[in-house]
Coordinates of C-alpha atoms and ligand atoms in Angstrom, one line a residue:
Chain A
X1358 CA 0.0 0.0 0.0
X1359 CA 2.6 2.4 0.9
X1360 CA 4.7 1.7 -2.3
X1361 CA 1.6 2.4 -4.2
X1362 CA 1.2 5.7 -2.5
X1363 CA 4.9 6.6 -3.7
X1364 CA 4.3 6.4 -7.4
X1365 CA 4.2 9.7 -8.5
X1366 CA 1.4 9.6 -11.0
X1367 CA -0.4 12.8 -11.4
X1368 CA -4.3 12.8 -10.8
X1369 CA -4.6 13.9 -14.3
X1370 CA -2.9 11.0 -15.7
X1371 CA -4.9 8.7 -13.7
X1372 CA -8.2 10.4 -15.0
X1373 CA -6.9 9.9 -18.7
X1374 CA -6.1 6.1 -18.2
X1375 CA -9.4 5.6 -16.7
X1376 CA -10.9 7.6 -19.6
X1377 CA -9.4 5.2 -21.8
X1378 CA -10.4 2.1 -19.9
X1379 CA -14.0 3.3 -19.3
X1380 CA -15.1 6.3 -21.7
X1381 CA -18.5 6.3 -19.7
X1382 CA -17.0 6.8 -16.4
X1383 CA -17.6 10.4 -15.9
X1384 CA -21.1 10.1 -17.4
X1385 CA -24.2 9.5 -15.3
X1386 CA -25.1 5.6 -15.2
X1387 CA -28.5 6.4 -16.2
X1388 CA -28.9 8.1 -19.6
X1389 CA -32.5 9.0 -18.9
X1390 CA -34.3 9.5 -15.6
X1391 CA -37.9 10.4 -15.0
X1392 CA -39.0 11.8 -11.7
X1393 CA -42.5 12.4 -10.6
X1394 CA -44.0 12.6 -14.2
X1395 CA -47.6 13.5 -14.6
X1396 CA -48.8 13.5 -18.1
X1397 CA -52.3 14.9 -19.1
X1398 CA -54.3 15.5 -22.3
X1399 CA -56.7 18.4 -21.3
X1400 CA -58.5 17.2 -17.9
X1401 CA -57.8 13.5 -18.7
X1402 CA -54.6 12.2 -16.4
X1403 CA -53.0 9.8 -18.6
X1404 CA -50.0 8.9 -16.3
X1405 CA -49.2 9.9 -12.8
X1406 CA -46.1 9.5 -10.6
X1407 CA -43.5 7.8 -13.1
X1408 CA -40.3 7.4 -11.4
X1409 CA -37.9 5.5 -13.6
X1410 CA -34.2 5.1 -14.4
X1411 CA -33.0 3.9 -17.7
X1412 CA -29.4 2.6 -17.4
X1413 CA -27.0 3.1 -20.2
X1414 CA -26.7 0.4 -22.7
X1415 CA -29.8 -1.4 -21.6
X1416 CA -33.0 -2.4 -23.2
X1417 CA -36.3 -1.5 -21.4
X1418 CA -39.5 -2.8 -22.6
X1419 CA -43.0 -1.1 -21.9
X1420 CA -45.7 -3.3 -21.6
X1421 CA -49.4 -2.8 -20.5
X1422 CA -52.9 -3.0 -21.9
X1423 CA -53.9 -0.5 -24.8
X1424 CA -54.5 2.6 -23.7
X1425 CA -52.3 2.4 -20.7
X1426 CA -50.4 5.2 -21.8
X1427 CA -47.1 3.5 -23.1
X1428 CA -47.0 5.6 -26.4
X1429 CA -47.8 8.9 -24.4
X1430 CA -45.1 8.3 -22.1
X1431 CA -42.4 7.1 -24.7
X1432 CA -43.5 10.4 -27.0
X1433 CA -42.9 12.2 -24.0
X1434 CA -39.0 11.3 -23.8
X1435 CA -38.1 13.0 -27.1
X1436 CA -40.9 15.9 -26.6
X1437 CA -43.0 14.8 -29.3
X1438 CA -46.0 15.4 -27.2
X1439 CA -45.3 19.1 -26.6
X1440 CA -47.2 20.3 -29.7
X1441 CA -50.0 17.9 -29.0
X1442 CA -53.0 19.8 -28.1
X1443 CA -54.0 19.8 -24.3
X1444 CA -50.7 18.0 -23.5
X1445 CA -49.5 19.0 -20.0
X1446 CA -46.8 17.7 -18.1
X1447 CA -45.5 17.7 -14.3
X1448 CA -42.3 16.3 -12.9
X1449 CA -39.2 16.2 -14.9
X1450 CA -37.4 13.9 -17.6
X1451 CA -33.7 14.3 -17.3
X1452 CA -31.3 13.3 -20.2
X1453 CA -27.8 12.8 -18.8
X1454 CA -28.6 14.8 -15.6
X1455 CA -30.4 17.8 -17.7
X1456 CA -34.0 18.4 -18.0
X1457 CA -35.2 17.8 -21.4
X1458 CA -37.4 20.8 -21.0
X1459 CA -34.6 23.0 -19.7
X1460 CA -33.9 26.1 -22.0
X1461 CA -30.4 25.2 -22.5
X1462 CA -31.4 22.1 -24.0
X1463 CA -31.7 22.6 -27.6
X1464 CA -34.7 20.7 -29.1
X1465 CA -33.2 19.4 -32.1
X1466 CA -30.2 18.3 -30.6
X1467 CA -32.4 16.3 -28.1
X1468 CA -34.4 14.8 -31.0
X1469 CA -30.8 13.9 -32.7
X1470 CA -29.7 12.3 -29.4
X1471 CA -33.0 10.5 -28.6
X1472 CA -34.2 9.1 -31.8
X1473 CA -37.5 7.4 -32.4
X1474 CA -38.8 4.2 -34.7
X1475 CA -42.6 4.3 -35.3
X1476 CA -45.1 1.4 -35.3
X1477 CA -45.8 1.7 -39.1
X1478 CA -42.8 2.1 -41.1
X1479 CA -42.4 5.7 -42.5
X1480 CA -40.0 6.2 -45.2
X1481 CA -40.0 9.7 -46.9
X1482 CA -41.0 10.1 -50.6
X1483 CA -37.2 10.2 -51.7
X1484 CA -34.9 7.5 -52.8
X1485 CA -33.7 4.8 -50.5
X1486 CA -30.2 6.3 -50.2
X1487 CA -31.5 9.7 -49.5
X1488 CA -33.9 8.4 -46.9
X1489 CA -30.9 7.0 -45.0
X1490 CA -29.0 10.4 -45.0
X1491 CA -32.0 12.6 -44.6
X1492 CA -31.3 13.2 -41.0
X1493 CA -27.6 13.3 -41.3
X1494 CA -28.0 16.0 -43.8
X1495 CA -30.3 18.1 -42.0
X1496 CA -27.9 18.0 -39.0
X1497 CA -24.8 18.6 -41.1
X1498 CA -23.4 15.5 -40.0
X1499 CA -22.0 14.7 -43.5
X1500 CA -22.1 15.9 -47.1
X1501 CA -21.2 15.3 -50.6
X1502 CA -19.3 12.1 -50.8
X1503 CA -19.4 11.5 -47.2
X1504 CA -23.3 10.7 -47.6
X1505 CA -22.7 7.6 -49.6
X1506 CA -20.3 6.4 -46.8
X1507 CA -23.1 7.2 -44.1
X1508 CA -25.5 5.3 -46.3
X1509 CA -23.7 2.3 -47.0
X1510 CA -22.3 2.0 -43.2
X1511 CA -26.0 2.2 -41.8
X1512 CA -27.5 0.0 -44.2
X1513 CA -25.0 -2.7 -43.6
X1514 CA -25.5 -1.9 -40.0
X1515 CA -29.3 -2.9 -40.3
X1516 CA -28.2 -5.8 -42.6
X1517 CA -30.1 -4.3 -45.6
X1518 CA -27.3 -3.5 -47.8
X1519 CA -27.1 -6.7 -49.9
X1520 CA -30.7 -6.1 -50.6
X1521 CA -30.7 -2.6 -51.6
X1522 CA -27.1 -2.0 -53.0
X1523 CA -28.2 -2.0 -56.6
X1524 CA -31.4 0.0 -56.1
X1525 CA -30.1 3.0 -54.0
X1526 CA -31.9 5.5 -56.1
X1527 CA -35.1 3.5 -56.2
X1528 CA -38.2 4.2 -54.5
X1529 CA -38.2 3.0 -50.6
X1530 CA -42.2 1.9 -51.2
X1531 CA -41.1 -1.0 -53.3
X1532 CA -39.4 -2.7 -50.2
X1533 CA -41.2 -5.0 -48.1
X1534 CA -42.8 -3.7 -44.7
X1535 CA -39.9 -5.5 -42.9
X1536 CA -37.1 -3.8 -45.2
X1537 CA -38.8 -0.5 -44.8
X1538 CA -38.6 -0.6 -41.0
X1539 CA -35.0 -1.5 -41.3
X1540 CA -34.6 1.5 -43.6
X1541 CA -36.3 3.7 -41.2
X1542 CA -34.0 2.1 -38.5
X1543 CA -30.7 3.1 -40.5
X1544 CA -32.3 6.4 -41.0
X1545 CA -32.4 6.9 -37.2
X1546 CA -29.1 5.5 -36.4
X1547 CA -27.5 7.8 -39.3
X1548 CA -27.7 10.8 -36.8
X1549 CA -25.9 9.2 -34.2
X1550 CA -28.4 8.7 -31.4
X1551 CA -27.6 7.7 -27.9
X1552 CA -31.3 6.4 -27.1
X1553 CA -33.8 4.9 -29.4
X1554 CA -37.3 4.9 -28.6
X1555 CA -39.4 2.3 -30.4
X1556 CA -43.3 2.2 -30.5
X1557 CA -44.1 -1.5 -31.2
X1558 CA -41.6 -1.6 -33.9
X1559 CA -42.5 -5.3 -35.1
X1560 CA -46.3 -5.0 -34.9
X1561 CA -46.6 -4.6 -38.5
X1562 CA -44.0 -7.3 -39.6
X1563 CA -44.1 -11.1 -40.1
X1564 CA -42.1 -13.5 -37.6
X1565 CA -38.9 -13.7 -39.8
X1566 CA -38.7 -9.8 -40.1
X1567 CA -39.5 -9.5 -36.5
X1568 CA -36.8 -12.0 -35.6
X1569 CA -34.3 -9.9 -37.5
X1570 CA -35.2 -6.7 -36.0
X1571 CA -35.0 -8.1 -32.4
X1572 CA -31.6 -9.5 -33.2
X1573 CA -30.6 -6.1 -34.5
X1574 CA -31.9 -4.7 -31.4
X1575 CA -29.6 -6.8 -29.3
X1576 CA -26.6 -5.9 -31.3
X1577 CA -27.4 -2.2 -31.0
X1578 CA -26.5 -2.4 -27.0
X1579 CA -24.6 -1.6 -25.3
X1580 CA -23.7 1.4 -27.5
X1581 CA -27.0 2.5 -27.5
X1582 CA -29.8 2.6 -25.0
X1583 CA -33.4 1.3 -26.2
X1584 CA -36.8 1.8 -24.8
X1585 CA -39.5 -0.4 -26.8
X1586 CA -43.1 -0.5 -26.4
X1587 CA -44.5 -3.9 -27.2
X1588 CA -47.6 -5.8 -26.9
X1589 CA -45.9 -8.9 -27.6
X1590 CA -44.8 -10.4 -24.4
X1591 CA -42.4 -13.0 -25.8
X1592 CA -40.6 -9.9 -27.5
X1593 CA -40.2 -8.1 -24.1
X1594 CA -38.8 -11.5 -22.6
X1595 CA -36.4 -12.0 -25.3
X1596 CA -34.9 -8.8 -25.7
X1597 CA -35.2 -6.6 -22.9
X1598 CA -33.0 -6.3 -19.7
X1599 CA -35.8 -4.5 -17.7
X1600 CA -39.4 -4.2 -18.2
X1601 CA -41.9 -1.6 -17.1
X1602 CA -45.7 -2.6 -16.7
X1603 CA -48.1 0.1 -17.2
X1604 CA -52.0 -0.1 -16.0
X1605 CA -54.7 2.4 -15.5
X1606 CA -52.5 5.6 -15.7
X1607 CA -50.0 4.0 -13.4
X1608 CA -46.5 2.4 -13.5
X1609 CA -47.6 -0.6 -11.5
X1610 CA -44.2 -2.4 -11.5
X1611 CA -40.7 -2.3 -13.1
X1612 CA -37.7 -4.2 -12.8
X1613 CA -35.4 -6.9 -14.4
X1614 CA -37.3 -8.6 -17.2
X1615 CA -36.8 -12.1 -15.6
X1616 CA -38.1 -11.1 -12.2
X1617 CA -40.9 -9.3 -13.4
X1618 CA -42.1 -12.2 -15.6
X1619 CA -41.3 -14.9 -13.2
X1620 CA -41.8 -13.4 -9.7
X1621 CA -44.1 -10.3 -10.2
X1622 CA -44.9 -8.6 -7.1
X1623 CA -48.3 -7.2 -8.2
X1624 CA -51.2 -9.3 -8.7
X1625 CA -52.1 -7.0 -11.9
X1626 CA -48.9 -7.6 -13.4
X1627 CA -49.1 -11.4 -12.7
X1628 CA -52.5 -11.4 -14.5
X1629 CA -51.2 -9.3 -17.4
X1630 CA -47.9 -11.3 -17.8
X1631 CA -49.8 -14.6 -17.7
X1632 CA -52.3 -13.6 -20.3
X1633 CA -55.2 -13.4 -18.0
X1634 CA -56.0 -9.6 -18.7
X1635 CA -57.3 -8.0 -21.7
Chain B
X1148 CA -78.3 -12.9 -30.0
X1149 CA -80.6 -13.5 -33.0
X1150 CA -79.2 -13.0 -36.5
X1151 CA -81.9 -11.2 -38.7
X1152 CA -81.0 -12.5 -42.2
X1153 CA -84.1 -11.5 -43.8
X1154 CA -83.4 -7.7 -43.2
X1155 CA -80.5 -8.1 -45.7
X1156 CA -81.6 -6.3 -48.9
X1157 CA -81.9 -8.7 -51.7
X1158 CA -79.1 -9.3 -54.0
X1159 CA -81.1 -8.2 -57.3
X1160 CA -81.9 -4.7 -55.5
X1161 CA -78.4 -4.2 -54.3
X1162 CA -77.0 -5.1 -57.9
X1163 CA -79.5 -2.4 -59.0
X1164 CA -78.6 0.4 -56.9
X1165 CA -74.8 -0.2 -57.6
X1166 CA -75.5 -0.4 -61.5
X1167 CA -77.6 2.8 -61.1
X1168 CA -74.7 4.6 -59.1
X1169 CA -72.5 3.7 -61.8
X1170 CA -74.8 4.9 -64.7
X1171 CA -75.1 8.3 -62.7
X1172 CA -71.4 8.6 -62.4
X1173 CA -70.9 8.0 -66.2
X1174 CA -73.6 10.5 -66.9
X1175 CA -71.8 13.3 -64.8
X1176 CA -68.5 12.5 -66.5
X1177 CA -70.3 12.6 -70.1
X1178 CA -71.7 16.0 -69.0
X1179 CA -67.9 17.1 -68.3
X1180 CA -66.3 15.2 -71.1
X1181 CA -68.7 15.9 -73.8
X1182 CA -68.8 19.7 -74.0
X1183 CA -65.0 19.7 -73.5
X1184 CA -64.5 17.4 -76.7
X1185 CA -67.2 19.5 -78.5
X1186 CA -65.4 22.9 -77.9
X1187 CA -62.1 21.5 -78.9
X1188 CA -63.2 19.9 -81.8
X1189 CA -65.3 22.9 -82.9
X1190 CA -62.3 25.2 -82.6
X1191 CA -60.0 22.6 -84.6
X1192 CA -62.7 21.8 -87.3
X1193 CA -62.9 25.6 -87.9
X1194 CA -59.5 26.5 -87.6
X1195 CA -57.3 23.9 -89.3
X1196 CA -58.6 24.1 -92.7
X1197 CA -57.6 27.6 -92.9
X1198 CA -54.4 27.4 -91.0
X1199 CA -51.3 29.1 -91.9
X1200 CA -48.1 28.7 -90.0
X1201 CA -47.4 32.4 -90.8
X1202 CA -50.0 33.6 -88.2
X1203 CA -47.4 33.0 -85.9
X1204 CA -44.6 34.8 -87.3
X1205 CA -46.8 38.0 -88.8
X1206 CA -48.0 41.1 -86.9
X1207 CA -51.6 41.9 -86.6
X1208 CA -53.1 44.6 -88.7
X1209 CA -56.3 45.4 -86.9
X1210 CA -58.8 42.6 -88.1
X1211 CA -56.4 41.0 -90.6
X1212 CA -52.6 39.9 -90.4
X1213 CA -51.2 37.4 -88.1
X1214 CA -51.2 36.9 -84.4
X1215 CA -47.5 37.0 -83.4
X1216 CA -48.1 40.0 -81.1
X1217 CA -50.9 38.2 -79.2
X1218 CA -49.0 35.0 -78.8
X1219 CA -46.0 36.7 -77.4
X1220 CA -48.1 39.0 -75.2
X1221 CA -50.3 36.1 -73.7
X1222 CA -47.0 34.2 -72.9
X1223 CA -45.3 37.2 -71.4
X1224 CA -48.8 37.9 -69.4
X1225 CA -49.0 34.1 -68.5
X1226 CA -45.1 34.1 -67.3
X1227 CA -45.9 37.3 -65.1
X1228 CA -49.1 35.7 -63.5
X1229 CA -47.1 32.4 -62.9
X1230 CA -44.4 34.4 -61.0
X1231 CA -46.4 36.9 -59.2
X1232 CA -49.6 34.8 -58.5
X1233 CA -47.5 31.7 -58.0
X1234 CA -45.3 33.0 -55.4
X1235 CA -48.1 34.6 -53.4
X1236 CA -50.6 32.1 -53.9
X1237 CA -48.2 29.2 -52.9
X1238 CA -46.8 31.2 -49.8
X1239 CA -50.4 32.1 -48.8
X1240 CA -51.3 28.6 -48.7
X1241 CA -48.2 27.7 -46.8
X1242 CA -49.2 30.0 -44.3
X1243 CA -52.7 28.8 -44.2
X1244 CA -51.9 25.1 -43.8
X1245 CA -48.7 25.3 -41.9
X1246 CA -48.0 28.3 -40.0
X1247 CA -51.3 30.0 -39.0
X1248 CA -51.8 28.9 -35.3
X1249 CA -54.5 26.6 -34.7
X1250 CA -57.6 27.8 -32.9
X1251 CA -58.1 26.8 -29.0
X1252 CA -60.7 24.3 -30.3
X1253 CA -58.4 22.6 -32.3
X1254 CA -59.6 23.8 -35.8
X1255 CA -57.2 25.2 -38.4
X1256 CA -56.3 28.9 -37.7
X1257 CA -55.9 31.7 -40.3
X1258 CA -59.5 32.4 -40.3
X1259 CA -59.4 36.1 -41.3
X1260 CA -57.0 35.0 -44.1
X1261 CA -59.1 32.4 -45.3
X1262 CA -62.2 34.6 -45.3
X1263 CA -60.2 37.1 -47.5
X1264 CA -59.1 34.5 -49.8
X1265 CA -62.9 33.3 -50.4
X1266 CA -63.9 36.9 -50.7
X1267 CA -61.5 37.5 -53.5
X1268 CA -62.3 34.1 -55.2
X1269 CA -66.0 35.2 -55.3
X1270 CA -65.2 38.6 -57.0
X1271 CA -66.5 38.6 -60.8
X1272 CA -63.7 39.2 -62.9
X1273 CA -65.0 42.3 -64.8
X1274 CA -65.3 43.9 -61.3
X1275 CA -61.7 43.1 -60.7
X1276 CA -60.9 44.4 -63.9
X1277 CA -62.6 47.7 -63.6
X1278 CA -61.2 48.2 -60.1
X1279 CA -57.7 47.8 -61.7
X1280 CA -58.5 50.2 -64.3
X1281 CA -59.5 52.9 -61.9
X1282 CA -56.8 52.1 -59.4
X1283 CA -53.8 51.2 -61.4
X1284 CA -54.4 52.4 -65.1
X1285 CA -55.9 55.9 -64.1
X1286 CA -55.1 56.7 -60.5
X1287 CA -51.4 55.7 -60.9
X1288 CA -51.1 56.9 -64.3
X1289 CA -49.7 53.6 -65.6
X1290 CA -52.2 53.5 -68.4
X1291 CA -53.2 50.3 -70.3
X1292 CA -50.1 48.2 -70.0
X1293 CA -48.5 44.9 -68.9
X1294 CA -48.2 45.3 -65.1
X1295 CA -51.8 46.3 -64.1
X1296 CA -52.7 43.2 -66.3
X1297 CA -50.6 40.9 -64.5
X1298 CA -51.6 42.4 -61.2
X1299 CA -55.3 41.9 -61.6
X1300 CA -55.1 38.6 -63.2
X1301 CA -53.0 37.4 -60.3
X1302 CA -55.2 38.8 -57.7
X1303 CA -58.0 37.0 -59.6
X1304 CA -56.3 33.4 -59.3
X1305 CA -54.2 33.9 -56.1
X1306 CA -57.3 32.2 -54.5
X1307 CA -57.1 29.1 -56.5
X1308 CA -53.4 28.6 -56.0
X1309 CA -53.9 29.4 -52.0
X1310 CA -56.6 27.1 -51.7
X1311 CA -55.0 24.1 -53.9
X1312 CA -51.7 24.7 -52.0
X1313 CA -53.3 24.6 -48.4
X1314 CA -55.6 21.4 -49.4
X1315 CA -52.5 19.6 -50.9
X1316 CA -50.2 20.4 -47.9
X1317 CA -53.1 19.4 -45.4
X1318 CA -53.2 15.7 -47.4
X1319 CA -49.5 15.2 -46.5
X1320 CA -49.5 12.1 -44.1
X1321 CA -48.8 12.9 -40.7
X1322 CA -46.1 10.1 -40.8
X1323 CA -43.9 11.9 -42.8
X1324 CA -44.1 15.0 -40.5
X1325 CA -43.6 13.1 -37.4
X1326 CA -40.6 11.1 -38.9
X1327 CA -38.9 14.4 -39.9
X1328 CA -39.8 15.8 -36.7
X1329 CA -38.5 12.9 -34.6
X1330 CA -35.2 13.1 -36.7
X1331 CA -34.6 16.6 -35.4
X1332 CA -35.3 18.4 -38.6
X1333 CA -36.6 22.1 -38.0
X1334 CA -40.1 22.9 -39.2
X1335 CA -38.9 24.8 -42.3
X1336 CA -36.2 22.2 -43.4
X1337 CA -39.0 19.3 -43.1
X1338 CA -41.2 21.6 -45.1
X1339 CA -38.6 22.2 -47.7
X1340 CA -37.3 18.5 -48.0
X1341 CA -40.2 16.3 -47.1
X1342 CA -43.5 17.8 -46.9
X1343 CA -43.5 20.1 -49.9
X1344 CA -42.2 17.4 -52.0
X1345 CA -45.0 15.2 -51.4
X1346 CA -47.6 17.9 -51.7
X1347 CA -46.1 19.2 -55.2
X1348 CA -48.6 17.2 -57.6
X1349 CA -51.5 19.2 -55.8
X1350 CA -49.7 22.6 -55.8
X1351 CA -48.7 22.3 -59.3
X1352 CA -52.2 21.3 -60.5
X1353 CA -53.5 24.5 -58.8
X1354 CA -51.0 26.5 -60.5
X1355 CA -51.8 25.0 -63.8
X1356 CA -55.6 25.7 -63.6
X1357 CA -54.8 29.1 -62.5
X1358 CA -52.5 29.6 -65.2
X1359 CA -55.1 28.3 -67.8
X1360 CA -57.7 30.5 -66.5
X1361 CA -55.6 33.5 -66.7
X1362 CA -54.5 32.8 -70.4
X1363 CA -58.1 32.4 -71.3
X1364 CA -59.4 35.4 -69.4
X1365 CA -60.9 38.2 -71.3
X1366 CA -62.8 40.8 -69.2
X1367 CA -60.1 42.1 -66.8
X1368 CA -57.7 42.3 -69.6
X1369 CA -60.0 44.6 -71.5
X1370 CA -59.7 47.1 -69.0
X1371 CA -56.1 46.8 -68.1
X1372 CA -53.9 45.6 -70.9
X1373 CA -55.3 47.4 -74.0
X1374 CA -54.8 46.5 -77.3
X1375 CA -51.7 47.2 -80.0
X1376 CA -50.7 45.7 -83.1
X1377 CA -47.0 45.9 -82.2
X1378 CA -44.8 43.3 -80.1
X1379 CA -44.9 43.7 -76.4
X1380 CA -42.1 46.1 -75.2
X1381 CA -39.8 45.6 -72.3
X1382 CA -41.8 48.3 -70.3
X1383 CA -44.1 47.2 -67.3
X1384 CA -46.3 50.4 -67.6
X1385 CA -47.5 52.9 -70.2
X1386 CA -47.3 50.3 -73.2
X1387 CA -50.4 48.6 -74.2
X1388 CA -49.9 44.9 -74.7
X1389 CA -51.9 42.5 -76.9
X1390 CA -53.3 38.9 -76.1
X1391 CA -55.1 36.3 -77.7
X1392 CA -58.5 36.4 -76.2
X1393 CA -58.7 39.8 -77.4
X1394 CA -58.7 38.6 -81.0
X1395 CA -60.8 35.7 -80.4
X1396 CA -63.3 38.2 -79.1
X1397 CA -63.2 41.2 -81.3
X1398 CA -62.4 39.5 -84.6
X1399 CA -65.3 37.1 -84.1
X1400 CA -67.7 40.2 -84.0
X1401 CA -66.5 41.5 -87.2
X1402 CA -68.6 41.1 -90.3
X1403 CA -65.6 39.6 -92.5
X1404 CA -64.5 36.1 -93.1
X1405 CA -61.0 37.1 -92.8
X1406 CA -61.3 38.2 -89.2
X1407 CA -63.3 35.0 -88.3
X1408 CA -60.4 33.0 -89.7
X1409 CA -58.0 35.0 -87.2
X1410 CA -60.4 34.7 -84.5
X1411 CA -60.6 30.8 -84.9
X1412 CA -56.8 30.6 -85.1
X1413 CA -56.4 32.6 -81.8
X1414 CA -58.6 30.1 -80.3
X1415 CA -56.8 27.0 -81.4
X1416 CA -53.5 28.6 -80.2
X1417 CA -55.0 29.1 -76.8
X1418 CA -56.4 25.6 -76.7
X1419 CA -52.9 24.2 -77.7
X1420 CA -51.4 26.3 -75.4
X1421 CA -53.3 25.1 -72.3
X1422 CA -52.9 21.4 -73.5
X1423 CA -49.2 21.8 -73.9
X1424 CA -49.2 23.1 -70.1
X1425 CA -51.3 20.1 -69.1
X1426 CA -48.8 17.7 -70.5
X1427 CA -45.5 19.3 -69.4
X1428 CA -46.9 19.6 -65.9
X1429 CA -47.8 16.1 -65.7
X1430 CA -44.3 15.0 -66.9
X1431 CA -42.6 17.1 -64.3
X1432 CA -45.0 15.9 -61.7
X1433 CA -44.2 12.2 -62.6
X1434 CA -40.5 13.0 -62.6
X1435 CA -40.9 14.3 -59.1
X1436 CA -43.0 11.9 -57.7
X1437 CA -41.0 8.8 -58.8
X1438 CA -40.3 8.1 -55.2
X1439 CA -43.8 8.6 -53.8
X1440 CA -46.0 6.2 -52.0
X1441 CA -48.6 5.8 -54.5
X1442 CA -46.2 5.9 -57.5
X1443 CA -44.9 2.3 -57.0
Ligands
ATP695 N1 -53.7 13.5 -28.6 C1 -54.4 12.8 -27.7 N2 -55.5 13.7 -27.2 C2 -56.2 13.2 -26.1 N3 -56.0 12.0 -25.6 C3 -55.2 11.4 -26.1 C4 -54.4 11.6 -27.0 N4 -53.4 10.7 -27.4 C5 -53.7 9.8 -26.6 N5 -54.7 10.0 -25.6 C6 -55.1 9.0 -24.9 O1 -54.4 8.8 -23.8 C7 -54.5 7.4 -23.3 C8 -53.2 6.7 -23.6 O2 -52.9 6.4 -24.9 P1 -51.7 5.8 -25.5 O3 -51.7 6.0 -27.0 O4 -50.5 6.2 -24.7 O5 -51.8 4.3 -25.0 P2 -51.0 3.0 -25.2 O6 -50.4 2.3 -24.2 O7 -49.7 3.4 -26.2 O8 -52.1 2.2 -26.2 P3 -51.7 1.2 -27.4 O9 -51.2 -0.1 -26.7 O10 -53.1 0.7 -27.8 O11 -50.8 1.8 -28.4 C9 -55.8 6.8 -24.1 O12 -56.8 6.9 -23.2 C10 -55.9 7.8 -25.3 O13 -57.2 8.0 -25.6
MG696 MG1 -49.4 2.9 -28.3

């Protein structure tokens, strides 16, 4: 112990070594934290008192019966609800410790860092390549020849490159539904997000496409943090580390996916995960 | 639960209703297509036998001579209307659809603007023409000339363009807008790169109808453009400018066969002009829409 103390490594050097070993060391462990979050549309209370942490590099599944507020919660996290009529929120959502509603949080940058994939594939009416790079272009992340590189990298990342490399200038609507969803994923990845919000991303897809999307989601962690709404309990079990169960305007229970499915603490959770509800 | 099978209408009755509906839609179509064909054919049949290409290269001499000045004049006026009414109309439409803040009850905002647009659309063109004559030609001392003609025709067609732009924008799927928003695009960027693109066919169609109307309009031009036998000069004011509908109208009322030939020639040229406009715009739209959802 004494010898260790005698070494003359400066604190700065230690810090830089630690930085290499663990680049995330200085950053908060939880990418997103919600505290006392109440969400309302007009007079209707949708969710109340949601306290939740989303640890970096994990997949969290949001489950619950229809109308329980899963989408509303998800869309709050990148402020997609802000413009919706009657939407009110109390409490806070913090992205790496800073409120997403704070005045020094740039909305466009928030959306770049917290990306979103929708239930129905929604490619833009432009070529396949232009779709992938649309966001990257908008944020000035790449231009000119770099865009080709971005397009190829992201299409490879989602496993779509071989299928589309000869038709990059073709319309995206000639792709299958599953391929369109992968294209939208590539588009979301191209702006370099830290968090991806996915609202029932596979509900419009067949089992095979679903499987490839699920595999992809696993591969995206731990580089990304994912939050996935799903009605498919099998999917929640297969892909997620943690699960949140919403019911009747409340976050009823949350925890490690295995625990929540195998030893639910609440009777409603037990009923839901065993298919006895809804 | 009892299933009341006998309350279903008989198949034959449903068949009858379906075919009656079909017949009605076909009749309506005939009502539109019939006169259109009849008009175009009427013009073609009367104009083509006496057609000489020299009309396009000879200046008019009162009720005889060619139509070169009128063709060029109409084209200049149409380009002017495209620029003035096109930009004003499209911008108004964008404002109504995208920027006017929604009202408290969620209905579309911009009510006053919309009312103004509707009022303008309801004005008889001859009244607009007369107002233009009084305000622009006389009060501003512009005389019969190009600028008042363009301004009055533009005022007349701006409502069409604004309306069609607005409804084209409203039909753009929410999924595009949300997709763009979720990527962190600004509202303006997403409007330019995503939304306008998919609204383009509707906008172009509106522009086109507006241009065709402007090209075929007579009443406001009688009050503002004047008439001349010479080619348009480069000046916007103080110089009258000629246009095709003038010759269609005045020469047809002349008691000479020579004048009637010119009148039919002018009509034919207008028809061809409008049809060309239609075809070109369809090509442009097809080219820009090759990545759209409906064009697979
Ligand atoms: N824009 C809105 N205005 C008013 N009420 C809304 C709005 N959007 C959603 N709601 C209401 O909020 C509640 C929660 O809706 P939400 O879409 O979050 O449910 P969900 O859990 O995602 O359901 P599903 O599983 O069917 O997608 C519902 O009662 C819904 O009617
Ligand atoms: Mg939902």
